[in-house]
Amino acid sequence: MCVNKKETVFSSTKDEPVSFSFVLKNNADITCSGIRVLGIDPGFAHTGFGVIECNLNKYRLVDYGEIKTLSCDSNSERLFKIFCNLYDIIHEYKPGLVGIEELFFAKNASSAMVVSQAKGVIECVVGAFKLPLFHY
Protein backbone atom coordinates (compact mmCIF):
# COMPACT_ATOMS: atom_id res chain seq x y z
CA MET A 1 0.00 0.00 0.00
CA CYS A 2 2.58 2.59 1.06
CA VAL A 3 6.02 3.03 -0.41
CA ASN A 4 9.54 4.04 0.56
CA LYS A 5 9.66 2.35 3.98
CA LYS A 6 13.44 2.08 3.80
CA GLU A 7 13.65 5.84 3.36
CA THR A 8 12.34 6.62 6.83
CA VAL A 9 12.87 3.49 8.91
CA PHE A 10 16.19 2.58 10.47
CA SER A 11 16.38 -1.03 11.51
CA SER A 12 18.95 -3.65 12.23
CA THR A 13 18.21 -7.36 12.29
CA LYS A 14 19.62 -9.39 15.14
CA ASP A 15 19.48 -13.17 15.32
CA GLU A 16 20.70 -13.67 18.86
CA PRO A 17 18.14 -14.61 21.52
CA VAL A 18 16.95 -11.85 23.82
CA SER A 19 15.18 -11.97 27.11
CA PHE A 20 12.49 -9.51 28.04
CA SER A 21 9.47 -9.17 30.22
CA PHE A 22 6.47 -6.92 30.15
CA VAL A 23 3.38 -6.54 32.26
CA LEU A 24 0.17 -5.60 30.60
CA LYS A 25 -2.03 -2.98 32.17
CA ASN A 26 -4.66 -5.55 33.15
CA ASN A 27 -1.97 -8.01 34.37
CA ALA A 28 -3.01 -10.46 31.67
CA ASP A 29 -0.66 -13.36 31.23
CA ILE A 30 0.24 -13.94 27.60
CA THR A 31 1.68 -17.28 26.63
CA CYS A 32 3.09 -17.06 23.18
CA SER A 33 4.11 -19.96 21.06
CA GLY A 34 5.06 -19.64 17.43
CA ILE A 35 3.91 -16.04 17.01
CA ARG A 36 5.52 -12.69 16.39
CA VAL A 37 4.88 -9.73 18.65
CA LEU A 38 5.22 -6.12 17.52
CA GLY A 39 5.95 -3.59 20.26
CA ILE A 40 5.48 0.11 19.56
CA ASP A 41 6.70 3.19 21.40
CA PRO A 42 4.51 5.94 19.91
CA GLY A 43 5.95 9.32 19.06
CA PHE A 44 5.45 12.13 16.59
CA ALA A 45 9.07 12.72 15.56
CA HIS A 46 10.25 9.19 16.42
CA THR A 47 8.03 6.10 16.67
CA GLY A 48 10.02 3.13 17.91
CA PHE A 49 9.21 -0.46 17.10
CA GLY A 50 10.52 -3.93 17.86
CA VAL A 51 9.51 -7.33 16.52
CA ILE A 52 10.19 -10.48 18.50
CA GLU A 53 9.40 -14.11 17.80
CA CYS A 54 8.09 -16.26 20.64
CA ASN A 55 8.37 -20.01 20.60
CA LEU A 56 7.94 -22.16 23.70
CA ASN A 57 9.03 -19.30 25.99
CA LYS A 58 12.17 -18.66 23.93
CA TYR A 59 12.37 -15.21 22.41
CA ARG A 60 14.29 -14.01 19.38
CA LEU A 61 14.68 -10.43 18.23
CA VAL A 62 13.58 -10.23 14.61
CA ASP A 63 13.96 -6.51 13.92
CA TYR A 64 13.77 -3.10 15.54
CA GLY A 65 14.01 0.50 14.51
CA GLU A 66 12.22 3.78 14.37
CA ILE A 67 9.97 5.69 12.05
CA LYS A 68 11.32 9.23 11.75
CA THR A 69 9.29 12.21 10.63
CA LEU A 70 10.66 15.61 9.65
CA SER A 71 9.70 18.76 11.53
CA CYS A 72 9.61 20.68 8.24
CA ASP A 73 6.69 18.52 7.02
CA SER A 74 3.08 19.35 7.88
CA ASN A 75 1.41 17.44 10.72
CA SER A 76 -0.77 15.56 8.25
CA GLU A 77 2.27 14.52 6.19
CA ARG A 78 4.04 13.32 9.33
CA LEU A 79 1.02 11.30 10.46
CA PHE A 80 0.65 9.79 7.00
CA LYS A 81 4.34 8.80 7.03
CA ILE A 82 3.79 6.99 10.36
CA PHE A 83 0.72 5.28 8.88
CA CYS A 84 2.51 4.12 5.72
CA ASN A 85 5.65 2.90 7.45
CA LEU A 86 3.78 1.02 10.16
CA TYR A 87 1.50 -0.52 7.53
CA ASP A 88 4.59 -1.79 5.68
CA ILE A 89 6.18 -3.11 8.91
CA ILE A 90 3.05 -5.07 9.83
CA HIS A 91 2.67 -6.35 6.28
CA GLU A 92 6.31 -7.50 6.18
CA TYR A 93 6.61 -9.13 9.63
CA LYS A 94 3.01 -10.35 10.09
CA PRO A 95 2.81 -10.14 13.89
CA GLY A 96 0.15 -12.07 15.76
CA LEU A 97 -0.38 -9.31 18.31
CA VAL A 98 0.72 -5.76 19.01
CA GLY A 99 1.68 -4.01 22.24
CA ILE A 100 1.72 -0.22 22.47
CA GLU A 101 3.10 1.91 25.26
CA GLU A 102 0.66 4.12 27.18
CA LEU A 103 1.33 7.84 26.96
CA PHE A 104 2.56 9.81 29.94
CA PHE A 105 3.06 13.57 29.95
CA ALA A 106 3.65 15.66 33.02
CA LYS A 107 3.92 19.20 31.63
CA ASN A 108 3.84 19.72 27.86
CA ALA A 109 0.23 19.60 26.68
CA SER A 110 1.01 20.52 23.06
CA SER A 111 3.41 17.61 22.59
CA ALA A 112 0.89 15.33 24.30
CA MET A 113 -1.67 16.27 21.67
CA VAL A 114 0.48 15.45 18.63
CA VAL A 115 1.77 12.23 20.18
CA SER A 116 -1.85 11.28 20.91
CA GLN A 117 -2.63 11.86 17.24
CA ALA A 118 0.28 9.59 16.28
CA LYS A 119 -1.03 6.95 18.71
CA GLY A 120 -4.46 7.19 17.06
CA VAL A 121 -2.91 6.62 13.64
CA ILE A 122 -0.97 3.64 15.00
CA GLU A 123 -4.13 2.12 16.48
CA CYS A 124 -5.91 2.70 13.15
CA VAL A 125 -3.24 0.72 11.25
CA VAL A 126 -3.35 -2.10 13.80
CA GLY A 127 -7.15 -2.14 13.50
CA ALA A 128 -6.92 -2.36 9.70
CA PHE A 129 -5.03 -5.64 10.14
CA LYS A 130 -7.52 -6.79 12.82
CA LEU A 131 -4.68 -7.57 15.25
CA PRO A 132 -5.14 -7.83 19.00
CA LEU A 133 -3.79 -4.66 20.63
CA PHE A 134 -2.49 -4.55 24.20
CA HIS A 135 -1.56 -1.40 26.11
CA TYR A 136 1.30 -1.46 28.59
Tab-separated table of C-alpha atoms in Angstrom:
chain	number	residue	atom	x	y	z
A	1	MET	CA	0.000	0.000	0.000
A	2	CYS	CA	2.583	2.587	1.061
A	3	VAL	CA	6.020	3.027	-0.409
A	4	ASN	CA	9.540	4.040	0.564
A	5	LYS	CA	9.662	2.348	3.981
A	6	LYS	CA	13.443	2.081	3.798
A	7	GLU	CA	13.653	5.837	3.358
A	8	THR	CA	12.336	6.615	6.828
A	9	VAL	CA	12.867	3.492	8.914
A	10	PHE	CA	16.187	2.581	10.466
A	11	SER	CA	16.381	-1.030	11.509
A	12	SER	CA	18.946	-3.647	12.225
A	13	THR	CA	18.206	-7.355	12.289
A	14	LYS	CA	19.620	-9.393	15.138
A	15	ASP	CA	19.484	-13.172	15.323
A	16	GLU	CA	20.704	-13.669	18.858
A	17	PRO	CA	18.136	-14.606	21.523
A	18	VAL	CA	16.953	-11.851	23.815
A	19	SER	CA	15.178	-11.972	27.107
A	20	PHE	CA	12.492	-9.514	28.038
A	21	SER	CA	9.473	-9.171	30.216
A	22	PHE	CA	6.468	-6.919	30.153
A	23	VAL	CA	3.381	-6.544	32.262
A	24	LEU	CA	0.172	-5.604	30.601
A	25	LYS	CA	-2.031	-2.978	32.174
A	26	ASN	CA	-4.656	-5.552	33.150
A	27	ASN	CA	-1.975	-8.008	34.373
A	28	ALA	CA	-3.008	-10.460	31.672
A	29	ASP	CA	-0.656	-13.363	31.225
A	30	ILE	CA	0.241	-13.940	27.601
A	31	THR	CA	1.679	-17.275	26.634
A	32	CYS	CA	3.090	-17.062	23.183
A	33	SER	CA	4.114	-19.956	21.064
A	34	GLY	CA	5.057	-19.641	17.430
A	35	ILE	CA	3.915	-16.036	17.010
A	36	ARG	CA	5.524	-12.687	16.391
A	37	VAL	CA	4.884	-9.728	18.649
A	38	LEU	CA	5.223	-6.121	17.518
A	39	GLY	CA	5.951	-3.594	20.262
A	40	ILE	CA	5.477	0.105	19.557
A	41	ASP	CA	6.698	3.194	21.399
A	42	PRO	CA	4.511	5.940	19.914
A	43	GLY	CA	5.955	9.325	19.063
A	44	PHE	CA	5.448	12.134	16.586
A	45	ALA	CA	9.069	12.716	15.560
A	46	HIS	CA	10.250	9.186	16.416
A	47	THR	CA	8.034	6.101	16.668
A	48	GLY	CA	10.022	3.131	17.906
A	49	PHE	CA	9.209	-0.465	17.096
A	50	GLY	CA	10.520	-3.926	17.858
A	51	VAL	CA	9.508	-7.326	16.519
A	52	ILE	CA	10.187	-10.485	18.496
A	53	GLU	CA	9.400	-14.108	17.796
A	54	CYS	CA	8.092	-16.259	20.641
A	55	ASN	CA	8.374	-20.014	20.600
A	56	LEU	CA	7.941	-22.161	23.701
A	57	ASN	CA	9.032	-19.296	25.988
A	58	LYS	CA	12.166	-18.660	23.932
A	59	TYR	CA	12.370	-15.213	22.408
A	60	ARG	CA	14.289	-14.006	19.384
A	61	LEU	CA	14.676	-10.433	18.234
A	62	VAL	CA	13.580	-10.230	14.608
A	63	ASP	CA	13.957	-6.506	13.921
A	64	TYR	CA	13.774	-3.101	15.539
A	65	GLY	CA	14.008	0.505	14.508
A	66	GLU	CA	12.222	3.785	14.366
A	67	ILE	CA	9.965	5.692	12.050
A	68	LYS	CA	11.316	9.233	11.755
A	69	THR	CA	9.289	12.211	10.630
A	70	LEU	CA	10.656	15.608	9.652
A	71	SER	CA	9.696	18.756	11.528
A	72	CYS	CA	9.611	20.682	8.237
A	73	ASP	CA	6.692	18.518	7.023
A	74	SER	CA	3.081	19.346	7.884
A	75	ASN	CA	1.412	17.443	10.718
A	76	SER	CA	-0.774	15.560	8.252
A	77	GLU	CA	2.268	14.517	6.187
A	78	ARG	CA	4.043	13.318	9.325
A	79	LEU	CA	1.024	11.296	10.464
A	80	PHE	CA	0.654	9.788	7.004
A	81	LYS	CA	4.344	8.795	7.028
A	82	ILE	CA	3.788	6.986	10.362
A	83	PHE	CA	0.719	5.280	8.882
A	84	CYS	CA	2.508	4.121	5.717
A	85	ASN	CA	5.649	2.903	7.448
A	86	LEU	CA	3.781	1.023	10.156
A	87	TYR	CA	1.504	-0.519	7.532
A	88	ASP	CA	4.592	-1.788	5.684
A	89	ILE	CA	6.176	-3.115	8.910
A	90	ILE	CA	3.047	-5.069	9.833
A	91	HIS	CA	2.671	-6.351	6.280
A	92	GLU	CA	6.308	-7.500	6.185
A	93	TYR	CA	6.607	-9.132	9.631
A	94	LYS	CA	3.006	-10.354	10.089
A	95	PRO	CA	2.813	-10.136	13.890
A	96	GLY	CA	0.150	-12.067	15.757
A	97	LEU	CA	-0.376	-9.312	18.312
A	98	VAL	CA	0.722	-5.758	19.014
A	99	GLY	CA	1.684	-4.011	22.243
A	100	ILE	CA	1.715	-0.217	22.473
A	101	GLU	CA	3.095	1.911	25.262
A	102	GLU	CA	0.662	4.123	27.177
A	103	LEU	CA	1.333	7.841	26.958
A	104	PHE	CA	2.563	9.809	29.939
A	105	PHE	CA	3.064	13.568	29.948
A	106	ALA	CA	3.647	15.662	33.021
A	107	LYS	CA	3.915	19.200	31.627
A	108	ASN	CA	3.835	19.720	27.864
A	109	ALA	CA	0.232	19.600	26.678
A	110	SER	CA	1.009	20.520	23.060
A	111	SER	CA	3.415	17.605	22.594
A	112	ALA	CA	0.893	15.331	24.299
A	113	MET	CA	-1.674	16.266	21.669
A	114	VAL	CA	0.476	15.451	18.629
A	115	VAL	CA	1.768	12.231	20.177
A	116	SER	CA	-1.851	11.281	20.910
A	117	GLN	CA	-2.627	11.864	17.243
A	118	ALA	CA	0.279	9.588	16.280
A	119	LYS	CA	-1.027	6.947	18.706
A	120	GLY	CA	-4.458	7.189	17.063
A	121	VAL	CA	-2.907	6.624	13.637
A	122	ILE	CA	-0.967	3.639	14.999
A	123	GLU	CA	-4.128	2.120	16.478
A	124	CYS	CA	-5.911	2.696	13.152
A	125	VAL	CA	-3.242	0.722	11.251
A	126	VAL	CA	-3.350	-2.103	13.804
A	127	GLY	CA	-7.150	-2.136	13.496
A	128	ALA	CA	-6.920	-2.355	9.704
A	129	PHE	CA	-5.031	-5.635	10.139
A	130	LYS	CA	-7.516	-6.792	12.815
A	131	LEU	CA	-4.681	-7.567	15.250
A	132	PRO	CA	-5.144	-7.832	19.003
A	133	LEU	CA	-3.793	-4.658	20.632
A	134	PHE	CA	-2.493	-4.548	24.203
A	135	HIS	CA	-1.565	-1.395	26.112
A	136	TYR	CA	1.301	-1.464	28.586
